[in-house]
Amino acid sequence: MSLTTLDNYFLPGSGSEVIELLQEYGERAMLVAGGSFVHGLAARDLLPGIDVFIDIQKLGLADVTVGSEGLQIGAMTRLAQLAKVPEVQDAPEWGAAKDALRYPPVQIMNTATVGGNIAAACPYFDLPTAFLAIGGNVLAQSNAGTREISLDDFFTGLFENSLGQDEFITELALSRPVPGSASAFIKLETNANDLAIVNAAVQITVESGICQSARVALGGGVNEIPLRSAAAEKLLKGQSLTDALLKEAGQAVQADISPMADHRASAEYRSAMARVLTERALHRAITRLN
Amino acid sequence: MKQLISLDINGEVHELAVAPQDSLLQVLREELGLIGTKKGCDTGGCGCCTVQIDGQAVYSCMTYAMSVQDKPVVTIEGIANNGKLDPLQQAFIDAGAVQCGYCTCGTIMAARELLASVPDPDEDQIRHAIAGNLCRCTGYQKIVDAIKLAATNSA
Ligand SMILES: Cc1cc2nc3c(=O)[nH]c(=O)nc-3n(C[C@H](O)[C@H](O)[C@H](O)COP(=O)(O)OP(=O)(O)OC[C@H]3O[C@@H](n4cnc5c(N)ncnc54)[C@H](O)[C@@H]3O)c2cc1C
Ligand code: FES
Ligand code: FES
């Protein structure tokens, strides 16, 4: 049941109609994709002032294309659909995405969209962390046209993103890393239906035994937004990835995070788990390289 | 402000007026009297409100009625065939997988999507498919047994 009472529920058929509605209703309007996050907010009376939903399911935007550039994912792609893409299942470079899509229950996989998972800017969701490690852009459409926003700049605060008032996501474009790269993701959860206590994702590129580049991302309440650990990335780059170094990288992330304390975990526990998960994710990515 | 929409439930089209914030679960139970679909948490996670939309298992409590216009919705009331129980319903009875029964309809609807795509699932696949359905009574083993039995009986 919804504690939010709505005036209207629109199902526009084109991007320009969406923009018109966003402009007309401004702060009163909320975009709805799968609705799984929006519903949770409405059920808890957390949508003050909102009385119009704009459901974007009729826009299509549900194609996934794999090319030399990378992985282009339409904003309305359901998590279940992305998980079934053969390249996502098999290729080491998309390993972090594959891992992240293993956790949600089937009913959420069938409902939740990739665009909604990113746009929510919820620190406890999994795709933001996985995608930050892989790297790429959010494509957004507004009255001013289409623009690309780097995932590194997309999350601006707790439940806040860098989209403008009349702007919506059309696509997630993940960059294809150079050959010799692999990624991995791990989530710590209390049960199969819960959000992350901490999650960690890494992408590494190794050539002749030396780490050419590393991306280390963390989420799940280690900060108000998912983030990358510059300290860990710097430590790994140019080095041989020994067990001892992976352990150090785990310790290094602790300097870059400022964990929250809530009903799921204390800040200290999150910090300890961020260390452990980073190290494990690195081991998992290395396994994928071989 | 209520809006007039049409919903395709168990192969029958219903014209009805819904408020824009109404969930599919609310409409099923309160407008259409289809109370086989249960309300547990009402916020996504317990699974007893599971129905199939376009063949896919979803939580009806977090699905807006407005969003499923003209999409085929199947509830527990719609799976028996000419008075004969669906193999899953029969197997839940035969394997003793029902205790209080509150979770049963939702779990069957989740298992139904699994069996449609994986006719002979192993235990891991079964447990994964029903991970979004909580049961406080059975300890799950008999539910898993029932789904295996249904797969065997449908082969
Ligand atoms: C029981 C349960 C278990 C879950 N488990 C997990 C899990 O294991 N891992 C995980 O990551 N998540 C999990 N989730 C969260 C779920 O994945 C998110 O709720 C979902 O991804 C949000 O997507 P949606 O399409 O439903 O978004 P919606 O609820 O429709 O929208 C989410 C937000 O994004 C905005 N929005 C949506 N689409 C766009 C767009 N194209 N452009 C701009 N803004 C947009 C909306 O306005 C809203 O603010 C779980 C949720 C539940 C209820
Ligand atoms: S009532 Fe829908 S998941 Fe609990
Ligand atoms: S039989 Fe009682 S909750 Fe499952």
Coordinates of C-alpha atoms and ligand atoms in Angstrom, one line a residue:
Chain A
M1 CA 0.0 0.0 0.0
S2 CA 1.2 3.5 -0.8
L3 CA 1.1 6.2 1.8
T4 CA 1.7 8.7 -1.1
T5 CA -1.5 9.8 -2.8
L6 CA -1.0 10.6 -6.4
D7 CA -2.9 12.9 -8.7
N8 CA -1.7 11.3 -11.9
Y9 CA 0.3 8.4 -13.4
F10 CA 1.6 9.2 -16.9
L11 CA 2.9 6.7 -19.4
P12 CA 4.5 8.9 -22.1
G13 CA 5.5 7.3 -25.4
S14 CA 8.5 9.4 -26.3
G15 CA 11.5 11.1 -24.7
S16 CA 10.3 14.5 -25.6
E17 CA 7.0 13.8 -23.9
V18 CA 8.9 12.8 -20.8
I19 CA 10.9 16.0 -20.8
E20 CA 7.7 18.1 -21.3
L21 CA 6.1 16.3 -18.3
L22 CA 9.2 16.8 -16.2
Q23 CA 9.2 20.5 -17.0
E24 CA 5.5 20.9 -16.5
Y25 CA 5.4 19.2 -13.1
G26 CA 8.9 20.0 -11.8
E27 CA 9.3 19.0 -8.1
R28 CA 5.9 17.4 -8.0
A29 CA 7.0 14.6 -10.5
M30 CA 9.0 11.4 -10.1
L31 CA 10.2 9.1 -12.8
V32 CA 9.3 5.5 -12.5
A33 CA 11.2 2.7 -14.3
G34 CA 10.7 -0.7 -12.6
G35 CA 9.2 1.1 -9.6
S36 CA 10.9 -1.1 -7.0
F37 CA 12.7 1.7 -5.3
V38 CA 10.0 4.3 -5.8
H39 CA 7.5 1.9 -4.3
G40 CA 9.6 1.5 -1.2
L41 CA 9.7 5.3 -0.7
A42 CA 6.0 5.7 -1.3
A43 CA 5.2 2.9 1.1
R44 CA 7.2 4.6 3.8
D45 CA 5.8 8.1 3.1
L46 CA 9.2 9.3 1.9
L47 CA 8.0 11.2 -1.2
P48 CA 6.8 14.5 0.3
G49 CA 5.4 16.9 -2.3
I50 CA 5.3 14.3 -5.1
D51 CA 1.9 13.6 -6.6
V52 CA 2.7 12.7 -10.2
F53 CA 4.5 9.6 -11.5
I54 CA 6.0 9.5 -15.0
D55 CA 6.4 5.8 -16.0
I56 CA 9.0 5.5 -18.8
Q57 CA 8.4 1.8 -19.8
K58 CA 6.9 2.8 -23.2
L59 CA 10.2 4.4 -24.3
G60 CA 11.8 1.0 -25.1
L61 CA 15.4 1.7 -24.1
A62 CA 15.8 -2.0 -23.3
D63 CA 18.5 -3.1 -25.8
V64 CA 21.9 -4.3 -24.8
T65 CA 24.6 -4.0 -27.4
V66 CA 28.1 -5.5 -27.1
G67 CA 30.7 -4.0 -29.4
S68 CA 34.4 -3.0 -29.7
E69 CA 33.7 0.1 -27.7
G70 CA 32.1 -1.8 -24.8
L71 CA 28.7 -2.7 -23.4
Q72 CA 25.8 -0.3 -24.1
I73 CA 22.9 -1.0 -21.8
G74 CA 19.5 0.7 -22.4
A75 CA 18.2 2.3 -19.2
M76 CA 15.1 0.2 -19.1
T77 CA 17.0 -3.1 -19.4
R78 CA 15.8 -5.3 -16.5
L79 CA 18.5 -6.9 -14.4
A80 CA 17.4 -10.4 -15.4
Q81 CA 17.8 -9.4 -19.1
L82 CA 21.4 -8.1 -18.5
A83 CA 22.4 -11.2 -16.6
K84 CA 21.4 -13.4 -19.6
V85 CA 23.6 -11.6 -22.1
P86 CA 26.3 -14.2 -23.1
E87 CA 29.2 -11.8 -22.9
V88 CA 28.2 -10.7 -19.4
Q89 CA 28.1 -14.4 -18.4
D90 CA 31.4 -15.3 -19.9
A91 CA 33.8 -12.5 -20.5
P92 CA 36.3 -11.7 -17.7
E93 CA 36.1 -8.0 -18.4
W94 CA 32.4 -7.8 -17.4
G95 CA 32.9 -10.2 -14.4
A96 CA 32.0 -7.5 -11.9
A97 CA 28.6 -7.0 -13.6
K98 CA 28.0 -10.7 -13.7
D99 CA 28.8 -11.1 -10.0
A100 CA 26.6 -8.2 -9.0
L101 CA 23.6 -9.7 -10.8
R102 CA 23.8 -12.9 -8.8
Y103 CA 22.4 -11.5 -5.6
P104 CA 18.9 -10.0 -6.0
P105 CA 15.9 -12.3 -5.8
V106 CA 14.3 -13.4 -9.1
Q107 CA 11.3 -11.1 -8.6
I108 CA 13.6 -8.1 -8.3
M109 CA 15.7 -9.2 -11.2
N110 CA 12.6 -9.3 -13.3
T111 CA 11.4 -5.8 -12.2
A112 CA 14.4 -3.6 -11.4
T113 CA 16.0 -1.7 -14.3
V114 CA 19.7 -0.9 -14.8
G115 CA 18.8 2.8 -15.1
G116 CA 16.8 2.8 -11.9
N117 CA 19.6 1.0 -10.0
I118 CA 22.0 3.7 -11.0
A119 CA 19.7 6.8 -10.9
A120 CA 18.5 6.0 -7.3
A121 CA 22.1 6.8 -6.1
C122 CA 21.4 4.5 -3.2
P123 CA 24.7 3.7 -1.5
Y124 CA 23.5 0.1 -0.7
F125 CA 22.8 -0.9 -4.3
D126 CA 25.3 -3.1 -6.2
L127 CA 25.5 -2.0 -9.9
P128 CA 26.9 1.4 -9.0
T129 CA 29.9 -0.2 -7.4
A130 CA 30.4 -2.8 -10.1
F131 CA 30.0 -0.2 -12.9
L132 CA 32.4 2.2 -11.2
A133 CA 35.1 -0.5 -11.2
I134 CA 34.5 -1.2 -14.9
G135 CA 34.2 2.5 -15.8
G136 CA 32.0 4.2 -18.3
N137 CA 29.3 6.9 -18.9
V138 CA 25.7 7.6 -18.1
L139 CA 23.9 8.9 -21.2
A140 CA 21.2 11.5 -20.3
Q141 CA 18.6 13.3 -22.4
S142 CA 17.0 16.6 -21.7
N143 CA 15.7 19.7 -23.4
A144 CA 19.3 20.7 -24.2
G145 CA 19.9 17.4 -26.0
T146 CA 22.0 14.4 -25.0
R147 CA 25.1 14.4 -22.8
E148 CA 27.5 11.9 -21.3
I149 CA 28.3 11.9 -17.6
S150 CA 31.2 9.9 -16.4
L151 CA 30.2 7.4 -13.7
D152 CA 32.9 8.9 -11.6
D153 CA 30.9 12.2 -11.5
F154 CA 27.4 10.8 -11.5
F155 CA 26.8 10.2 -7.8
T156 CA 26.8 13.5 -5.9
G157 CA 25.3 12.6 -2.5
L158 CA 23.0 10.3 -0.6
F159 CA 20.2 9.5 -3.1
E160 CA 21.5 12.4 -5.2
N161 CA 22.8 12.3 -8.7
S162 CA 24.0 14.9 -11.2
L163 CA 20.9 14.8 -13.5
G164 CA 19.1 18.0 -14.1
Q165 CA 15.4 18.6 -13.3
D166 CA 14.2 17.7 -16.8
E167 CA 16.9 15.1 -17.6
F168 CA 16.6 11.3 -17.6
I169 CA 19.0 8.4 -18.3
T170 CA 18.7 6.7 -21.7
E171 CA 21.7 4.4 -21.5
L172 CA 24.7 3.1 -19.5
A173 CA 27.8 2.8 -21.6
L174 CA 30.5 0.6 -20.0
S175 CA 33.9 1.0 -21.5
R176 CA 35.7 -2.1 -22.9
P177 CA 39.0 -2.4 -21.0
V178 CA 42.1 -3.4 -22.9
P179 CA 42.9 -7.1 -23.4
G180 CA 44.4 -8.7 -20.3
S181 CA 41.7 -7.1 -18.0
A182 CA 39.3 -8.7 -15.7
S183 CA 36.8 -7.5 -13.0
A184 CA 35.0 -8.9 -10.0
F185 CA 32.5 -7.9 -7.4
I186 CA 31.6 -9.2 -4.0
K187 CA 28.7 -8.2 -1.7
L188 CA 28.3 -8.9 2.0
E189 CA 24.7 -9.3 3.0
T190 CA 22.7 -10.5 6.0
N191 CA 20.3 -12.6 4.0
A192 CA 19.3 -13.3 0.4
N193 CA 16.9 -10.4 0.2
D194 CA 18.8 -7.7 1.9
L195 CA 20.9 -4.9 0.5
A196 CA 24.6 -4.7 1.0
I197 CA 26.4 -4.2 4.3
V198 CA 29.5 -3.5 2.2
N199 CA 30.3 -4.3 -1.5
A200 CA 33.5 -4.1 -3.4
A201 CA 34.4 -4.3 -7.0
V202 CA 37.8 -4.2 -8.8
Q203 CA 39.1 -4.2 -12.3
I204 CA 42.7 -5.0 -13.1
T205 CA 44.8 -5.1 -16.2
V206 CA 47.9 -7.3 -16.1
E207 CA 50.7 -7.6 -18.6
S208 CA 53.8 -9.8 -18.2
G209 CA 52.9 -10.3 -14.6
I210 CA 52.7 -6.6 -13.8
C211 CA 49.5 -4.7 -13.0
Q212 CA 49.1 -2.0 -15.6
S213 CA 46.1 -0.4 -14.2
A214 CA 43.7 -1.0 -11.3
R215 CA 40.3 0.3 -10.4
V216 CA 38.9 -0.3 -6.9
A217 CA 35.4 0.7 -6.0
L218 CA 33.4 0.3 -2.8
G219 CA 29.8 0.8 -1.8
G220 CA 27.2 -0.4 0.6
G221 CA 27.4 2.4 3.2
V222 CA 31.2 2.8 3.2
N223 CA 30.3 6.4 2.4
E224 CA 27.2 8.4 1.3
I225 CA 28.1 7.5 -2.3
P226 CA 29.9 4.6 -3.9
L227 CA 33.5 5.6 -4.5
R228 CA 36.8 4.6 -5.8
S229 CA 39.9 4.2 -3.6
A230 CA 42.7 6.2 -5.1
A231 CA 45.1 4.8 -2.4
A232 CA 44.5 1.2 -3.3
E233 CA 44.6 1.9 -7.0
K234 CA 48.0 3.7 -6.7
L235 CA 49.4 0.9 -4.6
L236 CA 48.6 -1.8 -7.1
K237 CA 49.6 -0.1 -10.3
G238 CA 53.1 -1.0 -11.7
Q239 CA 53.4 -3.9 -9.2
S240 CA 53.4 -7.6 -9.3
L241 CA 50.1 -8.7 -7.6
T242 CA 51.4 -10.8 -4.8
D243 CA 49.2 -12.0 -1.9
A244 CA 50.9 -9.6 0.4
L245 CA 50.2 -6.7 -1.9
L246 CA 46.5 -7.6 -2.2
K247 CA 46.3 -7.6 1.6
E248 CA 47.9 -4.1 1.7
A249 CA 45.4 -2.9 -0.9
G250 CA 42.6 -4.0 1.3
Q251 CA 44.1 -2.0 4.2
A252 CA 44.6 1.0 1.9
V253 CA 40.9 1.4 1.1
Q254 CA 40.2 2.0 4.7
A255 CA 41.9 5.4 4.5
D256 CA 39.6 6.5 1.6
I257 CA 36.2 5.5 3.1
S258 CA 34.0 7.1 5.9
P259 CA 31.6 4.3 6.7
M260 CA 28.1 5.0 8.0
A261 CA 26.6 3.3 11.1
D262 CA 23.1 2.0 10.8
H263 CA 20.8 -1.0 11.6
R264 CA 22.9 -3.3 9.3
A265 CA 26.4 -2.6 10.7
S266 CA 28.6 -0.3 12.7
A267 CA 31.1 1.9 11.0
E268 CA 34.0 -0.2 12.4
Y269 CA 32.5 -3.4 11.0
R270 CA 32.0 -1.8 7.6
S271 CA 35.6 -0.7 7.6
A272 CA 36.9 -4.1 8.5
M273 CA 34.7 -5.8 5.9
A274 CA 35.7 -3.3 3.2
R275 CA 39.3 -4.4 3.7
V276 CA 38.4 -8.1 3.5
L277 CA 36.1 -7.8 0.5
T278 CA 38.6 -5.7 -1.5
E279 CA 41.3 -8.3 -1.0
R280 CA 38.8 -11.1 -2.0
A281 CA 37.6 -9.3 -5.1
L282 CA 41.2 -8.8 -6.2
H283 CA 41.8 -12.5 -5.8
R284 CA 38.6 -13.3 -7.8
A285 CA 39.6 -11.0 -10.6
I286 CA 43.1 -12.5 -10.8
T287 CA 41.5 -16.0 -11.1
R288 CA 39.5 -14.7 -14.1
L289 CA 42.7 -13.6 -15.9
N290 CA 44.1 -17.1 -15.9
Chain B
M1 CA -8.1 10.8 -9.1
K2 CA -9.1 7.3 -10.3
Q3 CA -8.4 6.3 -13.8
L4 CA -10.2 3.7 -15.9
I5 CA -7.9 0.9 -17.1
S6 CA -8.1 -2.6 -18.4
L7 CA -6.2 -5.5 -16.8
D8 CA -5.7 -8.9 -18.3
I9 CA -5.9 -11.3 -15.3
N10 CA -5.8 -15.0 -15.9
G11 CA -6.9 -14.5 -19.5
E12 CA -9.9 -12.4 -18.6
V13 CA -9.9 -8.7 -19.3
H14 CA -11.3 -6.5 -16.5
E15 CA -12.2 -2.8 -16.9
L16 CA -11.8 -1.1 -13.6
A17 CA -11.1 2.3 -12.0
V18 CA -7.9 2.4 -10.0
A19 CA -6.1 5.2 -8.1
P20 CA -2.7 6.0 -9.6
Q21 CA -0.9 4.8 -6.5
D22 CA -2.7 1.4 -6.2
S23 CA -0.6 -1.7 -6.3
L24 CA -1.5 -4.7 -8.4
L25 CA -1.8 -6.6 -5.2
Q26 CA -4.3 -4.2 -3.8
V27 CA -6.4 -4.4 -7.0
L28 CA -6.2 -8.2 -7.1
R29 CA -7.3 -8.7 -3.5
E30 CA -9.6 -5.7 -2.9
E31 CA -11.2 -5.1 -6.3
L32 CA -11.2 -8.5 -7.9
G33 CA -11.5 -10.7 -4.8
L34 CA -8.5 -12.8 -5.9
I35 CA -7.2 -13.4 -2.4
G36 CA -4.9 -16.4 -3.2
T37 CA -2.2 -13.8 -3.7
K38 CA -1.2 -12.8 -0.2
K39 CA 0.0 -9.6 1.4
G40 CA 2.9 -10.1 3.8
C41 CA 5.5 -7.3 4.0
D42 CA 3.9 -5.1 1.3
T43 CA 7.3 -3.6 0.5
G44 CA 9.1 -6.3 -1.5
G45 CA 11.0 -9.1 0.0
C46 CA 8.8 -11.8 1.6
G47 CA 7.5 -13.1 -1.7
C48 CA 3.9 -14.2 -0.8
C49 CA 2.4 -11.7 -3.3
T50 CA 4.3 -13.2 -6.2
V51 CA 2.4 -13.3 -9.5
Q52 CA 3.6 -13.8 -13.1
I53 CA 3.5 -10.9 -15.6
D54 CA 4.4 -11.9 -19.1
G55 CA 5.5 -15.2 -17.7
Q56 CA 7.9 -13.6 -15.2
A57 CA 7.6 -13.8 -11.4
V58 CA 7.3 -10.4 -9.8
Y59 CA 6.2 -9.0 -6.4
S60 CA 2.7 -7.6 -7.0
C61 CA 2.9 -5.5 -3.9
M62 CA 5.5 -3.2 -5.5
T63 CA 4.0 -3.3 -9.0
Y64 CA 1.7 -0.3 -9.8
A65 CA -1.6 -1.5 -11.4
M66 CA -1.2 1.4 -13.9
S67 CA 2.0 -0.2 -15.1
V68 CA 0.6 -3.5 -16.1
Q69 CA -2.2 -2.4 -18.4
D70 CA -2.8 -5.0 -21.1
K71 CA 0.1 -7.2 -19.9
P72 CA -0.9 -10.8 -19.2
V73 CA -1.0 -11.3 -15.4
V74 CA -1.3 -14.8 -14.0
T75 CA -2.2 -15.5 -10.3
I76 CA -2.5 -18.7 -8.4
E77 CA -6.2 -18.8 -9.3
G78 CA -5.3 -19.0 -13.0
I79 CA -2.9 -22.0 -13.1
A80 CA -5.3 -25.0 -12.7
N81 CA -6.3 -26.4 -16.1
N82 CA -10.0 -27.4 -16.6
G83 CA -10.4 -28.1 -12.9
K84 CA -7.1 -30.1 -12.7
L85 CA -4.5 -28.7 -10.4
D86 CA -1.2 -27.4 -11.9
P87 CA 1.6 -30.0 -11.4
L88 CA 3.1 -27.7 -8.8
Q89 CA -0.1 -27.4 -6.8
Q90 CA -0.5 -31.1 -6.8
A91 CA 3.2 -31.7 -5.8
F92 CA 3.0 -29.2 -2.9
I93 CA 0.1 -31.3 -1.6
D94 CA 1.7 -34.7 -2.2
A95 CA 5.1 -33.7 -0.8
G96 CA 3.6 -32.1 2.3
A97 CA 5.1 -28.7 1.5
V98 CA 2.3 -26.7 2.9
Q99 CA 2.0 -25.9 6.7
C100 CA 0.3 -22.6 7.4
G101 CA 0.1 -22.0 3.7
Y102 CA 0.7 -18.3 3.7
C103 CA 3.8 -18.5 1.6
T104 CA 2.6 -21.2 -0.7
C105 CA 0.8 -19.4 -3.5
G106 CA 3.8 -17.0 -4.0
T107 CA 6.3 -19.8 -3.9
I108 CA 4.4 -21.8 -6.5
M109 CA 4.3 -18.7 -8.8
A110 CA 8.0 -18.2 -8.5
A111 CA 8.7 -22.0 -9.1
R112 CA 6.4 -21.8 -12.1
E113 CA 8.8 -19.4 -13.9
L114 CA 11.7 -21.7 -13.1
L115 CA 10.0 -24.8 -14.5
A116 CA 9.0 -23.1 -17.7
S117 CA 12.6 -22.3 -18.5
V118 CA 14.4 -25.1 -16.7
P119 CA 12.2 -28.3 -16.8
D120 CA 14.6 -30.4 -14.8
P121 CA 16.3 -28.1 -12.2
D122 CA 18.9 -29.2 -9.7
E123 CA 18.6 -28.2 -6.0
D124 CA 20.8 -25.1 -6.4
Q125 CA 18.6 -23.8 -9.2
I126 CA 15.5 -24.4 -7.2
R127 CA 16.8 -22.7 -4.1
H128 CA 18.0 -19.8 -6.1
A129 CA 14.6 -19.5 -7.8
I130 CA 12.7 -19.3 -4.5
A131 CA 15.3 -17.2 -2.6
G132 CA 12.9 -14.3 -2.8
N133 CA 10.1 -16.2 -1.0
L134 CA 10.2 -16.6 2.7
C135 CA 8.6 -19.5 4.5
R136 CA 8.5 -19.4 8.3
C137 CA 7.1 -22.9 8.7
T138 CA 8.6 -25.6 6.6
G139 CA 12.4 -25.1 6.7
Y140 CA 12.2 -25.2 2.9
Q141 CA 13.2 -28.8 2.4
K142 CA 9.7 -30.0 1.6
I143 CA 9.2 -27.1 -0.7
V144 CA 12.3 -28.0 -2.6
D145 CA 11.1 -31.7 -2.7
A146 CA 7.8 -30.5 -4.0
I147 CA 9.3 -28.5 -6.9
K148 CA 11.5 -31.5 -7.8
L149 CA 8.4 -33.7 -7.7
A150 CA 6.5 -31.4 -10.0
A151 CA 9.4 -31.3 -12.4
T152 CA 9.5 -35.1 -12.5
N153 CA 5.7 -35.4 -12.9
S154 CA 5.7 -32.9 -15.7
A155 CA 8.5 -34.7 -17.6
Ligands
LIG1 C1 13.7 -7.3 -1.8 C2 14.7 -6.5 -2.6 C3 15.9 -6.9 -2.8 C4 16.9 -6.2 -3.5 N1 18.1 -6.7 -3.7 C5 19.0 -5.9 -4.3 C6 20.4 -6.4 -4.5 O1 20.7 -7.5 -4.1 N2 21.2 -5.6 -5.2 C7 20.9 -4.3 -5.7 O2 21.7 -3.6 -6.3 N3 19.6 -3.9 -5.5 C8 18.7 -4.6 -4.8 N4 17.5 -4.1 -4.6 C9 17.1 -2.8 -5.1 C10 16.7 -2.8 -6.6 O3 17.7 -3.3 -7.4 C11 16.4 -1.4 -7.0 O4 15.2 -1.0 -6.3 C12 16.2 -1.2 -8.5 O5 17.3 -1.5 -9.2 C13 15.7 0.2 -8.9 O6 15.3 0.1 -10.2 P1 13.8 0.4 -10.7 O7 13.8 0.2 -12.2 O8 12.9 -0.5 -10.0 O9 13.8 1.9 -10.3 P2 12.6 2.8 -9.8 O10 12.1 2.5 -8.5 O11 11.6 2.9 -10.9 O12 13.4 4.2 -9.8 C14 14.5 4.3 -8.9 C15 15.0 5.8 -8.9 O13 15.6 6.1 -10.2 C16 14.8 7.1 -10.9 N5 14.9 6.7 -12.3 C17 14.6 5.5 -12.7 N6 14.9 5.4 -14.0 C18 15.4 6.5 -14.4 C19 16.0 7.0 -15.6 N7 16.0 6.3 -16.7 N8 16.5 8.3 -15.6 C20 16.5 9.0 -14.5 N9 16.0 8.6 -13.3 C21 15.5 7.4 -13.3 C22 13.5 7.2 -10.2 O14 12.9 8.4 -10.3 C23 13.8 6.8 -8.8 O15 14.3 7.9 -8.1 C24 16.5 -4.9 -4.0 C25 15.2 -4.4 -3.7 C26 14.3 -5.2 -3.1 C27 12.9 -4.6 -2.8
FES2 S1 4.0 -8.7 0.2 FE1 5.0 -8.4 -1.7 S2 7.0 -9.2 -1.2 FE2 6.0 -9.2 0.7
FES3 S1 4.0 -22.7 5.1 FE1 3.8 -21.2 6.6 S2 5.0 -19.7 5.8 FE2 5.4 -21.3 4.5

